Amino acid sequence: MHIISTKNFTTEKIKTWLDLAKKISQSPQNYSLAGKLAGTLFFEPSTRTRWSTEAAMLRLGGQILSMESAKENSSDKKGESLADTFMTCSQYVDCLIVRHPQDNIIQESVYASSVPVISAGEGSTDHPTQALLDLYTILQHLPDPTGKSILFTGDITCSRTATPLAKLLEPYKMQVIVEGCYLKDYNSNVDYVNDIYTKLPEVDILYMTRHQTERSHPRDVSKFVLTNALACTMKKNAIIMHPLPRNAELLPEVDNNPRAVYRKQIKNGMFVRMALLYDLLKW
Ligand code: NCD
């Protein structure tokens, strides 16, 4: 089994993973992957996804074989296809965790791997583990998000975190609001708005993204900047999320606002990835 696209997740599987993440966060000593080896192949920069995945494996007692800057340091540089890299690397490890800048390439190459593959983000199309940790964080704060609202802002069209999360939230029939950009590959109802300021005091979740400079076209991305004064106009129990990294759109002065949960997202990322690794690799 591979974890590559949120499209293939069943409600049952999502529940299993999130329940397991909670149990692991409460008593990690009960879960062991000692003797298992995971390989990370990152063809694109990463701080949180790579470290949280590697920390997850190590905290479970497993081991990691890590290829950073794989564009430069792997045989990709010599023209090797991702499929051939999968065919090769999957001979050495029990699972592969892969990030790649090209849309759909992990999905198209995974057939060549003889071990499970976890996508750590693929072009602008999907980032399944981020969507799961985002959902996990939302459910911690809003145990029943049915009918609540989520406002996406930033470079939503080129972000790979917004659409997968919106899809995981579909069963909750939330009101999905998008500022400025367009939520691609998403067929359910979306309220597109230009005036974010009147929406802020109404929404339950604000989900921010940075300008995806490495893949967005030179065009107008949201100029919105969240200050602490603006954050304070939001409902008291609303939450502010960001997959990070942030640029200018989210001021550090918001970090201590009780609505800001992006530090929790960071930590939750490790527990959710521990759950995924454990589910895939347990003895
Ligand atoms: C995101 C990513 O890489 O898509 N970061 C992450 O994995 N936490 C968001 C981004 O790069 O903007």
CSV table of C-alpha atoms in Angstrom, one decimal, residues 185-281:
chain,number,residue,atom,x,y,z
A,185,ASP,CA,-9.4,20.1,-8.9
A,186,TYR,CA,-12.2,20.7,-6.4
A,187,ASN,CA,-15.8,20.2,-7.5
A,188,SER,CA,-17.8,21.0,-4.4
A,189,ASN,CA,-19.2,24.4,-3.5
A,190,VAL,CA,-16.7,27.2,-2.9
A,191,ASP,CA,-17.5,30.8,-2.1
A,192,TYR,CA,-14.9,33.0,-3.8
A,193,VAL,CA,-14.5,36.4,-2.1
A,194,ASN,CA,-12.3,39.4,-2.7
A,195,ASP,CA,-13.0,41.2,0.6
A,196,ILE,CA,-11.3,39.1,3.3
A,197,TYR,CA,-11.7,41.7,6.0
A,198,THR,CA,-15.5,41.2,6.3
A,199,LYS,CA,-15.1,37.4,6.3
A,200,LEU,CA,-12.4,37.2,9.0
A,201,PRO,CA,-14.8,37.9,12.0
A,202,GLU,CA,-17.2,35.2,10.7
A,203,VAL,CA,-15.0,32.2,9.9
A,204,ASP,CA,-14.0,29.3,12.2
A,205,ILE,CA,-10.7,28.4,10.5
A,206,LEU,CA,-8.3,30.7,8.6
A,207,TYR,CA,-5.9,28.6,6.5
A,208,MET,CA,-3.1,30.7,5.1
A,209,THR,CA,-0.4,29.8,2.5
A,210,ARG,CA,2.6,31.6,1.2
A,211,HIS,CA,3.2,32.8,-2.3
A,212,GLN,CA,4.5,29.6,-4.1
A,213,THR,CA,7.3,31.5,-5.9
A,214,GLU,CA,8.9,28.4,-7.2
A,215,ARG,CA,5.8,27.4,-9.3
A,216,SER,CA,3.3,30.2,-9.5
A,217,HIS,CA,3.0,32.5,-12.5
A,218,PRO,CA,3.9,36.1,-12.1
A,219,ARG,CA,0.5,37.4,-11.3
A,220,ASP,CA,-1.4,38.9,-8.5
A,221,VAL,CA,-1.4,36.6,-5.5
A,222,SER,CA,-3.2,37.8,-2.3
A,223,LYS,CA,-1.6,40.9,-0.8
A,224,PHE,CA,-3.3,40.0,2.5
A,225,VAL,CA,-1.1,40.2,5.6
A,226,LEU,CA,-2.4,38.9,8.9
A,227,THR,CA,-1.5,41.2,11.8
A,228,ASN,CA,-2.3,40.5,15.4
A,229,ALA,CA,-4.9,43.3,15.4
A,230,LEU,CA,-6.7,41.6,12.5
A,231,ALA,CA,-6.4,38.1,14.2
A,232,CYS,CA,-8.1,39.6,17.2
A,233,THR,CA,-11.2,40.5,15.1
A,234,MET,CA,-11.7,36.7,14.6
A,235,LYS,CA,-14.0,34.6,16.8
A,236,LYS,CA,-12.5,33.7,20.1
A,237,ASN,CA,-12.5,30.0,19.3
A,238,ALA,CA,-11.5,30.4,15.7
A,239,ILE,CA,-8.1,28.9,14.6
A,240,ILE,CA,-5.4,30.2,12.4
A,241,MET,CA,-3.5,27.6,10.4
A,242,HIS,CA,-0.5,27.7,8.1
A,243,PRO,CA,1.5,24.7,6.7
A,244,LEU,CA,4.6,26.9,6.9
A,245,PRO,CA,7.1,28.1,5.7
A,246,ARG,CA,5.6,31.6,6.0
A,247,ASN,CA,6.7,34.7,4.2
A,248,ALA,CA,5.3,38.2,4.7
A,249,GLU,CA,1.6,37.1,4.9
A,250,LEU,CA,1.7,36.0,8.5
A,251,LEU,CA,3.4,38.3,11.0
A,252,PRO,CA,5.4,36.7,13.9
A,253,GLU,CA,3.4,38.9,16.2
A,254,VAL,CA,0.4,36.5,15.6
A,255,ASP,CA,2.3,33.6,17.1
A,256,ASN,CA,1.2,34.2,20.6
A,257,ASN,CA,-2.4,34.8,19.7
A,258,PRO,CA,-4.4,31.9,21.2
A,259,ARG,CA,-6.0,31.3,17.8
A,260,ALA,CA,-2.7,30.5,16.2
A,261,VAL,CA,-2.3,26.7,16.0
A,262,TYR,CA,0.5,26.4,13.5
A,263,ARG,CA,3.0,25.3,16.2
A,264,LYS,CA,0.6,22.5,17.0
A,265,GLN,CA,0.5,21.6,13.3
A,266,ILE,CA,4.3,21.2,13.4
A,267,LYS,CA,4.2,18.8,16.3
A,268,ASN,CA,1.1,16.9,15.1
A,269,GLY,CA,2.9,16.3,11.8
A,270,MET,CA,5.4,14.1,13.7
A,271,PHE,CA,2.6,12.1,15.4
A,272,VAL,CA,0.6,11.6,12.2
A,273,ARG,CA,3.7,10.5,10.3
A,274,MET,CA,4.5,8.1,13.2
A,275,ALA,CA,1.0,6.6,12.8
A,276,LEU,CA,1.4,6.3,9.0
A,277,LEU,CA,4.8,4.7,9.3
A,278,TYR,CA,3.6,2.3,12.0
A,279,ASP,CA,0.6,1.3,10.0
A,280,LEU,CA,2.7,0.6,7.0
A,281,LEU,CA,5.7,-1.1,8.6
